[in-house]
CSV table of C-alpha atoms in Angstrom, one decimal:
chain,number,residue,atom,x,y,z
A,23,MET,CA,-2.8,-17.5,37.4
A,24,GLY,CA,-3.7,-19.0,40.7
A,25,GLY,CA,-7.0,-20.7,41.5
A,26,LEU,CA,-7.7,-18.3,44.4
A,27,LEU,CA,-8.7,-15.6,41.8
A,28,GLY,CA,-11.2,-17.9,40.1
A,29,ASP,CA,-12.6,-16.4,36.9
A,30,TYR,CA,-11.3,-12.9,37.9
A,31,LYS,CA,-7.8,-14.0,36.7
A,32,TYR,CA,-9.0,-13.8,33.1
A,33,ALA,CA,-10.3,-10.2,33.5
A,34,LEU,CA,-7.1,-9.2,35.4
A,35,ALA,CA,-5.0,-10.6,32.6
A,36,MET,CA,-6.9,-8.7,30.0
A,37,PHE,CA,-6.7,-5.5,32.1
A,38,GLY,CA,-3.0,-5.8,32.3
A,39,LEU,CA,-2.8,-6.5,28.6
A,40,GLN,CA,-4.7,-3.4,27.7
A,41,PHE,CA,-2.4,-1.2,29.8
A,42,ALA,CA,0.6,-2.8,28.0
A,43,SER,CA,-1.1,-2.2,24.6
A,44,ALA,CA,-1.7,1.4,25.4
A,45,GLY,CA,2.0,1.9,26.3
A,46,LEU,CA,3.0,0.1,23.1
A,47,THR,CA,0.8,2.3,21.0
A,48,LEU,CA,2.2,5.5,22.4
A,49,LEU,CA,5.9,4.4,22.3
A,50,SER,CA,5.5,3.1,18.7
A,51,ARG,CA,3.9,6.3,17.6
A,52,ALA,CA,6.6,8.4,19.2
A,53,ALA,CA,9.3,6.3,17.5
A,54,PHE,CA,7.7,6.5,14.1
A,55,VAL,CA,7.3,10.3,14.0
A,56,ARG,CA,11.0,10.5,14.8
A,57,GLY,CA,12.0,8.4,11.8
A,58,THR,CA,11.8,4.7,12.8
A,59,SER,CA,10.6,2.5,9.9
A,60,PRO,CA,7.5,0.6,10.9
A,61,ARG,CA,8.5,-2.4,8.8
A,62,VAL,CA,11.9,-2.7,10.4
A,63,PHE,CA,10.3,-2.1,13.8
A,64,ILE,CA,8.1,-5.1,13.3
A,65,VAL,CA,11.0,-7.4,12.4
A,66,TYR,CA,13.0,-6.4,15.5
A,67,ARG,CA,9.8,-6.7,17.6
A,68,GLN,CA,9.1,-10.2,16.6
A,69,ALA,CA,12.8,-11.3,16.8
A,70,ILE,CA,13.0,-10.0,20.4
A,71,ALA,CA,9.7,-11.7,21.2
A,72,THR,CA,11.0,-15.0,19.8
A,73,LEU,CA,14.2,-14.8,22.0
A,74,PHE,CA,12.0,-14.0,25.0
A,75,VAL,CA,9.3,-16.8,24.6
A,76,ALA,CA,11.3,-19.6,22.9
A,77,PRO,CA,13.3,-20.6,26.0
A,78,ILE,CA,10.2,-20.6,28.2
A,79,ALA,CA,8.3,-22.7,25.6
A,80,TYR,CA,11.2,-25.2,25.3
A,81,PHE,CA,11.2,-26.1,29.1
A,82,THR,CA,7.5,-26.0,29.6
A,83,ARG,CA,6.8,-28.1,26.4
A,84,LYS,CA,9.1,-30.9,27.8
A,85,SER,CA,6.7,-31.3,30.7
A,86,SER,CA,3.5,-30.8,28.7
A,87,GLY,CA,4.3,-33.5,26.1
A,88,SER,CA,2.7,-31.5,23.2
A,89,SER,CA,3.8,-32.3,19.7
A,90,ILE,CA,3.2,-30.2,16.6
A,91,GLY,CA,1.7,-31.9,13.5
A,92,LEU,CA,1.4,-30.8,9.9
A,93,ARG,CA,-2.1,-29.4,10.4
A,94,SER,CA,-1.2,-27.5,13.5
A,95,PHE,CA,2.0,-26.1,11.8
A,96,ALA,CA,-0.1,-24.9,8.8
A,97,LEU,CA,-2.6,-23.2,11.1
A,98,ILE,CA,0.2,-21.5,13.0
A,99,PHE,CA,1.8,-20.3,9.8
A,100,LEU,CA,-1.5,-18.9,8.6
A,101,LEU,CA,-2.2,-17.2,12.0
A,102,SER,CA,1.3,-15.7,12.0
A,103,LEU,CA,0.8,-14.3,8.5
A,104,ILE,CA,-2.7,-12.9,9.1
A,105,GLY,CA,-2.5,-11.9,12.8
A,106,VAL,CA,1.1,-10.7,12.9
A,107,THR,CA,2.8,-10.0,9.6
A,108,ILE,CA,-0.1,-8.5,7.7
A,109,ASN,CA,-2.0,-7.2,10.8
A,110,GLN,CA,1.0,-5.4,12.3
A,111,ASN,CA,2.3,-3.9,9.1
A,112,ILE,CA,-1.0,-2.3,8.1
A,113,PHE,CA,-1.8,-1.3,11.8
A,114,PHE,CA,1.5,0.5,12.2
A,115,GLU,CA,1.1,2.2,8.9
A,116,GLY,CA,-2.3,3.3,9.9
A,117,LEU,CA,-1.0,4.4,13.3
A,118,PHE,CA,1.7,6.5,11.5
A,119,LEU,CA,-0.7,8.1,9.0
A,120,SER,CA,-3.5,8.9,11.6
A,121,SER,CA,-2.9,9.1,15.4
A,122,SER,CA,-2.5,7.0,18.5
A,123,SER,CA,-6.1,7.7,19.7
A,124,MET,CA,-7.5,6.8,16.3
A,125,ALA,CA,-5.5,3.5,16.1
A,126,SER,CA,-6.6,2.5,19.6
A,127,ALA,CA,-10.3,3.4,19.0
A,128,MET,CA,-10.4,1.4,15.8
A,129,THR,CA,-9.5,-1.8,17.7
A,130,ASN,CA,-13.0,-1.5,19.4
A,131,LEU,CA,-14.4,-2.7,16.1
A,132,VAL,CA,-12.9,-6.2,16.7
A,133,PRO,CA,-15.9,-7.6,18.6
A,134,ALA,CA,-18.4,-6.4,15.9
A,135,ILE,CA,-16.2,-7.7,13.0
A,136,THR,CA,-15.7,-10.9,14.9
A,137,PHE,CA,-19.4,-11.3,15.3
A,138,VAL,CA,-20.0,-10.8,11.5
A,139,MET,CA,-17.2,-13.2,10.5
A,140,ALA,CA,-18.4,-15.8,13.1
A,141,SER,CA,-21.9,-15.5,11.8
A,142,ILE,CA,-20.8,-16.0,8.2
A,143,ALA,CA,-18.8,-19.1,9.3
A,144,GLY,CA,-21.8,-20.5,11.2
A,145,LEU,CA,-20.1,-20.1,14.6
A,146,GLU,CA,-22.6,-17.5,15.8
A,147,LYS,CA,-26.4,-18.0,15.9
A,148,VAL,CA,-28.5,-15.2,14.4
A,149,ASN,CA,-32.2,-15.1,15.1
A,150,ILE,CA,-34.0,-11.9,14.1
A,151,ARG,CA,-36.8,-12.8,16.5
A,152,SER,CA,-34.4,-12.8,19.5
A,153,SER,CA,-33.5,-9.6,21.4
A,154,ARG,CA,-30.0,-11.1,21.9
A,155,SER,CA,-29.4,-11.3,18.1
A,156,ILE,CA,-31.0,-7.9,17.4
A,157,ALA,CA,-28.7,-6.4,20.1
A,158,LYS,CA,-25.6,-7.9,18.4
A,159,ILE,CA,-26.7,-6.7,14.9
A,160,VAL,CA,-27.6,-3.2,16.1
A,161,GLY,CA,-24.4,-3.0,18.1
A,162,THR,CA,-22.4,-4.0,15.0
A,163,VAL,CA,-24.1,-1.3,12.9
A,164,ILE,CA,-23.4,1.3,15.6
A,165,CYS,CA,-19.7,0.3,15.8
A,166,VAL,CA,-19.2,0.5,12.1
A,167,GLY,CA,-21.1,3.8,11.9
A,168,GLY,CA,-18.9,5.2,14.6
A,169,ALA,CA,-15.7,4.1,12.8
A,170,VAL,CA,-16.9,5.7,9.6
A,171,SER,CA,-17.6,8.9,11.5
A,172,MET,CA,-14.1,8.9,13.0
A,173,ALA,CA,-12.6,8.5,9.5
A,174,MET,CA,-14.8,10.9,7.5
A,175,LEU,CA,-16.1,13.5,9.9
A,176,LYS,CA,-13.1,15.0,11.7
A,177,GLY,CA,-15.0,18.2,12.6
A,178,PRO,CA,-13.5,21.1,14.6
A,179,LYS,CA,-10.2,20.6,16.3
A,180,LEU,CA,-10.5,20.4,20.1
A,181,LEU,CA,-7.0,20.2,21.5
A,182,ASN,CA,-3.3,20.3,20.4
A,183,SER,CA,-1.5,20.4,17.1
A,184,GLU,CA,-0.1,17.5,15.2
A,185,LEU,CA,3.5,16.4,15.5
A,186,PRO,CA,5.6,16.7,12.3
A,187,GLN,CA,5.4,13.5,10.2
A,188,ALA,CA,8.3,11.4,8.9
A,189,ASN,CA,8.3,9.6,5.6
A,190,SER,CA,5.9,6.7,4.9
A,191,ALA,CA,5.6,4.1,2.3
A,192,PHE,CA,2.2,5.7,1.4
A,193,GLY,CA,3.3,9.3,1.6
A,194,SER,CA,3.0,12.2,4.0
A,195,GLY,CA,1.1,11.3,7.1
A,196,GLY,CA,-0.8,14.6,7.3
A,197,LYS,CA,-2.4,14.1,3.8
A,198,ASN,CA,-3.4,10.5,4.3
A,199,TRP,CA,-5.7,10.4,7.3
A,200,LEU,CA,-8.4,8.4,5.4
A,201,LEU,CA,-5.8,5.9,4.1
A,202,GLY,CA,-4.5,5.5,7.7
A,203,CYS,CA,-8.1,4.8,8.8
A,204,LEU,CA,-8.5,2.2,6.1
A,205,CYS,CA,-5.3,0.5,7.1
A,206,LEU,CA,-6.5,0.4,10.7
A,207,PHE,CA,-9.8,-1.0,9.6
A,208,GLY,CA,-8.0,-3.7,7.6
A,209,SER,CA,-5.9,-4.5,10.7
A,210,THR,CA,-9.1,-5.0,12.9
A,211,CYS,CA,-10.4,-7.4,10.2
A,212,CYS,CA,-7.1,-9.4,10.4
A,213,TRP,CA,-7.3,-9.4,14.2
A,214,SER,CA,-10.9,-10.7,14.2
A,215,LEU,CA,-10.0,-13.5,11.8
A,216,TRP,CA,-6.9,-14.3,14.0
A,217,LEU,CA,-9.2,-14.6,17.0
A,218,ILE,CA,-11.6,-17.0,15.2
A,219,LEU,CA,-8.8,-19.1,13.9
A,220,GLN,CA,-7.4,-19.4,17.4
A,221,VAL,CA,-10.3,-21.7,18.3
A,222,PRO,CA,-9.5,-24.7,16.0
A,223,LEU,CA,-5.8,-24.1,16.7
A,224,SER,CA,-6.2,-24.2,20.5
A,225,ILE,CA,-8.0,-27.6,20.0
A,226,SER,CA,-5.3,-29.2,17.8
A,227,TYR,CA,-2.4,-27.6,19.7
A,228,PRO,CA,-3.4,-26.7,23.3
A,229,ASP,CA,-0.1,-25.3,24.4
A,230,PRO,CA,-0.3,-21.4,24.4
A,231,VAL,CA,3.4,-20.8,25.4
A,232,SER,CA,4.8,-23.0,22.6
A,233,LEU,CA,2.2,-21.6,20.2
A,234,SER,CA,3.3,-18.0,21.0
A,235,ALA,CA,7.0,-19.0,20.3
A,236,TRP,CA,6.1,-20.5,17.0
A,237,MET,CA,4.0,-17.5,15.9
A,238,CYS,CA,6.8,-15.1,16.9
A,239,PHE,CA,9.4,-17.1,15.1
A,240,LEU,CA,7.4,-17.5,11.9
A,241,ALA,CA,6.3,-13.9,12.0
A,242,THR,CA,9.9,-12.7,12.2
A,243,ILE,CA,10.8,-14.6,9.0
A,244,GLN,CA,7.6,-13.4,7.2
A,245,SER,CA,8.1,-9.8,8.3
A,246,ALA,CA,11.7,-9.7,7.3
A,247,VAL,CA,10.8,-10.2,3.7
A,248,LEU,CA,8.9,-6.9,3.3
A,249,PRO,CA,11.8,-4.4,4.2
A,250,PHE,CA,14.0,-5.9,1.5
A,251,PHE,CA,11.4,-4.6,-1.1
A,252,LEU,CA,10.1,-1.5,0.6
A,253,GLU,CA,13.2,-0.1,2.4
A,254,LYS,CA,15.6,1.4,0.0
A,255,ASN,CA,17.9,2.9,2.6
A,256,ALA,CA,20.0,0.4,4.6
A,257,ASP,CA,20.2,3.0,7.5
A,258,ALA,CA,16.6,2.2,8.2
A,259,TRP,CA,17.8,-1.0,10.1
A,260,ILE,CA,19.8,1.1,12.5
A,261,LEU,CA,18.2,2.2,15.8
A,262,HIS,CA,19.6,5.7,16.6
A,263,SER,CA,18.1,6.6,19.9
A,264,LYS,CA,17.2,5.2,23.3
A,265,LEU,CA,13.5,5.8,22.5
A,266,GLU,CA,13.8,3.4,19.6
A,267,LEU,CA,15.6,0.8,21.6
A,268,ILE,CA,13.0,1.0,24.5
A,269,SER,CA,10.1,0.9,22.0
A,270,VAL,CA,11.4,-2.2,20.2
A,271,PHE,CA,12.2,-4.0,23.5
A,272,PHE,CA,8.9,-3.2,25.0
A,273,ALA,CA,7.0,-4.2,21.9
A,274,GLY,CA,8.9,-7.5,21.6
A,275,VAL,CA,8.7,-8.6,25.2
A,276,LEU,CA,5.2,-7.3,26.2
A,277,GLY,CA,3.5,-6.5,22.9
A,278,SER,CA,4.2,-9.8,21.2
A,279,GLY,CA,5.8,-12.3,23.5
A,280,LEU,CA,3.6,-11.9,26.6
A,281,SER,CA,0.6,-10.6,24.6
A,282,PHE,CA,0.3,-13.7,22.3
A,283,PHE,CA,0.5,-16.0,25.3
A,284,VAL,CA,-2.2,-14.1,27.3
A,285,GLN,CA,-4.4,-13.8,24.2
A,286,ALA,CA,-4.1,-17.5,23.4
A,287,TRP,CA,-4.7,-18.5,27.0
A,288,VAL,CA,-7.8,-16.3,27.5
A,289,VAL,CA,-9.3,-17.2,24.1
A,290,SER,CA,-8.9,-20.9,24.8
A,291,GLN,CA,-10.6,-20.5,28.2
A,292,LYS,CA,-13.2,-17.7,27.6
A,293,GLY,CA,-13.6,-17.3,23.9
A,294,PRO,CA,-12.7,-14.6,21.4
A,295,LEU,CA,-15.3,-12.0,22.3
A,296,PHE,CA,-14.4,-12.0,26.0
A,297,SER,CA,-10.9,-11.1,24.9
A,298,ALA,CA,-12.1,-8.3,22.7
A,299,MET,CA,-14.5,-6.7,25.3
A,300,PHE,CA,-11.6,-5.0,27.1
A,301,ASN,CA,-10.4,-2.9,24.1
A,302,PRO,CA,-12.1,0.4,25.2
A,303,LEU,CA,-9.9,0.5,28.3
A,304,SER,CA,-6.8,0.9,26.0
A,305,THR,CA,-8.6,3.6,24.0
A,306,VAL,CA,-9.2,5.7,27.1
A,307,ILE,CA,-5.6,5.4,28.3
A,308,VAL,CA,-4.2,6.1,24.9
A,309,THR,CA,-6.4,9.2,24.2
A,310,ILE,CA,-5.5,10.8,27.6
A,311,LEU,CA,-1.8,10.1,27.4
A,312,ALA,CA,-1.5,10.9,23.7
A,313,THR,CA,-3.1,14.3,24.3
A,314,ALA,CA,-1.0,15.0,27.3
A,315,PHE,CA,2.4,13.8,26.1
A,316,LEU,CA,2.4,13.5,22.3
A,317,HIS,CA,0.2,16.6,21.8
A,318,GLU,CA,-1.9,14.8,19.3
A,319,GLU,CA,-4.9,16.5,17.7
A,320,ILE,CA,-8.4,15.6,19.0
A,321,TYR,CA,-11.4,16.3,16.7
A,322,THR,CA,-15.1,16.6,17.5
A,323,GLY,CA,-16.0,14.0,14.8
A,324,SER,CA,-13.4,11.6,16.0
A,325,LEU,CA,-14.6,11.9,19.6
A,326,ILE,CA,-18.2,11.4,18.7
A,327,GLY,CA,-17.3,8.5,16.4
A,328,ALA,CA,-15.2,6.8,19.1
A,329,LEU,CA,-18.1,7.2,21.6
A,330,GLY,CA,-20.4,5.5,19.0
A,331,VAL,CA,-17.9,2.6,18.6
A,332,VAL,CA,-17.7,2.0,22.4
A,333,ILE,CA,-21.5,2.2,22.7
A,334,GLY,CA,-21.9,-0.3,19.9
A,335,LEU,CA,-19.3,-2.5,21.4
A,336,TYR,CA,-21.2,-2.9,24.7
A,337,VAL,CA,-24.5,-3.4,22.9
A,338,VAL,CA,-22.9,-6.4,21.2
A,339,LEU,CA,-21.5,-7.6,24.5
A,340,TRP,CA,-24.9,-7.2,26.2
A,341,GLY,CA,-26.4,-9.5,23.5
A,342,LYS,CA,-23.6,-11.9,24.2
A,343,ALA,CA,-24.2,-11.8,28.0
A,344,LYS,CA,-27.9,-12.5,27.5
A,345,GLU,CA,-27.0,-15.4,25.1
A,346,HIS,CA,-24.6,-16.8,27.7
A,347,VAL,CA,-27.3,-16.8,30.4
A,348,LYS,CA,-29.8,-18.5,28.0
A,349,ILE,CA,-27.2,-21.2,27.2
A,350,GLU,CA,-26.6,-21.9,30.9
A,351,GLU,CA,-30.4,-22.1,31.5
A,352,ASP,CA,-30.9,-24.5,28.6
A,353,ALA,CA,-27.9,-26.7,29.3
A,354,ASP,CA,-28.2,-30.1,31.0
A,355,PRO,CA,-26.1,-29.8,34.1
A,356,ASN,CA,-25.3,-33.6,33.8
A,357,LEU,CA,-23.8,-33.2,30.3
A,358,PRO,CA,-20.5,-31.4,29.3
A,359,THR,CA,-21.0,-28.3,27.1
A,360,VAL,CA,-18.8,-27.8,24.1
A,361,ASN,CA,-19.1,-24.4,22.4
A,362,ILE,CA,-16.9,-22.5,20.1
A,363,LEU,CA,-17.9,-18.8,20.1
A,364,THR,CA,-21.3,-18.7,21.7
A,365,ASP,CA,-20.2,-19.9,25.1
A,366,GLU,CA,-17.7,-17.6,26.9
A,367,SER,CA,-17.6,-19.4,30.2
């Protein structure tokens, strides 16, 4: 992450992360419809991520001198539970019950939900007389309206026919579109909360590599509990094809190991909403590739709803950009500025 790139290195890191996220979504969906258990998939994913990140964290931590305290460990355990164990289980269930394009589009709600949560927590300033605050509020409403449209108003089918569905903990995927959308919405709420909680954690434990290793390790233990109650067949733990092996390895190394590090690093430097603003790129990639290679259905209502979500997202980000300019104008250049969510510089 060299200094020659300046602030562009954060954008480039997020661009790369979105391409990796798109690939992970498509590979995971392909594996699930062929019989892979989402719950077992998550356990293997986090275990591989731990094996990938832990050695790197061990050697880098010796030079950084960071030490973990009780408060930091409690926060890491909570973030692992919310942002990984709960988030990934309901996300992959929603991915299985709906579609790759729906799952990717729903992640665009993250900035809007992050704004709402941050406002409730007092980390975002809301002034109804300010165009910046009005833009964030209106953008949030548009985002949520678009998500509701995607879930409730499928409309005429545009392209392709759906792949046959495998068994799910909640039933047949074709009959549970709405349930899948609700799972995906719950996942975005978990992710937004995870982003907000990253802020105090990055202050008390400013070591993103070691943080990623701890989160992957704790998430492996937490995620391993669920299959013992939900998976009745021991064969669910066996990976039968190269696709399953590739999907698990890709998800572990890039989807969790590298992703957690990049997310933690970018959030600590630029703030949660900067990280979230790149989500539409993944949606575009996933929709195009899922239509071409997985032959997923695309509906008129889903397309219009996704467009509404993206428009709402950038209305929120426009408000954030204007707010950032205002902060810079009002700031005393001789004094250091400390902001949690409102300053993305």
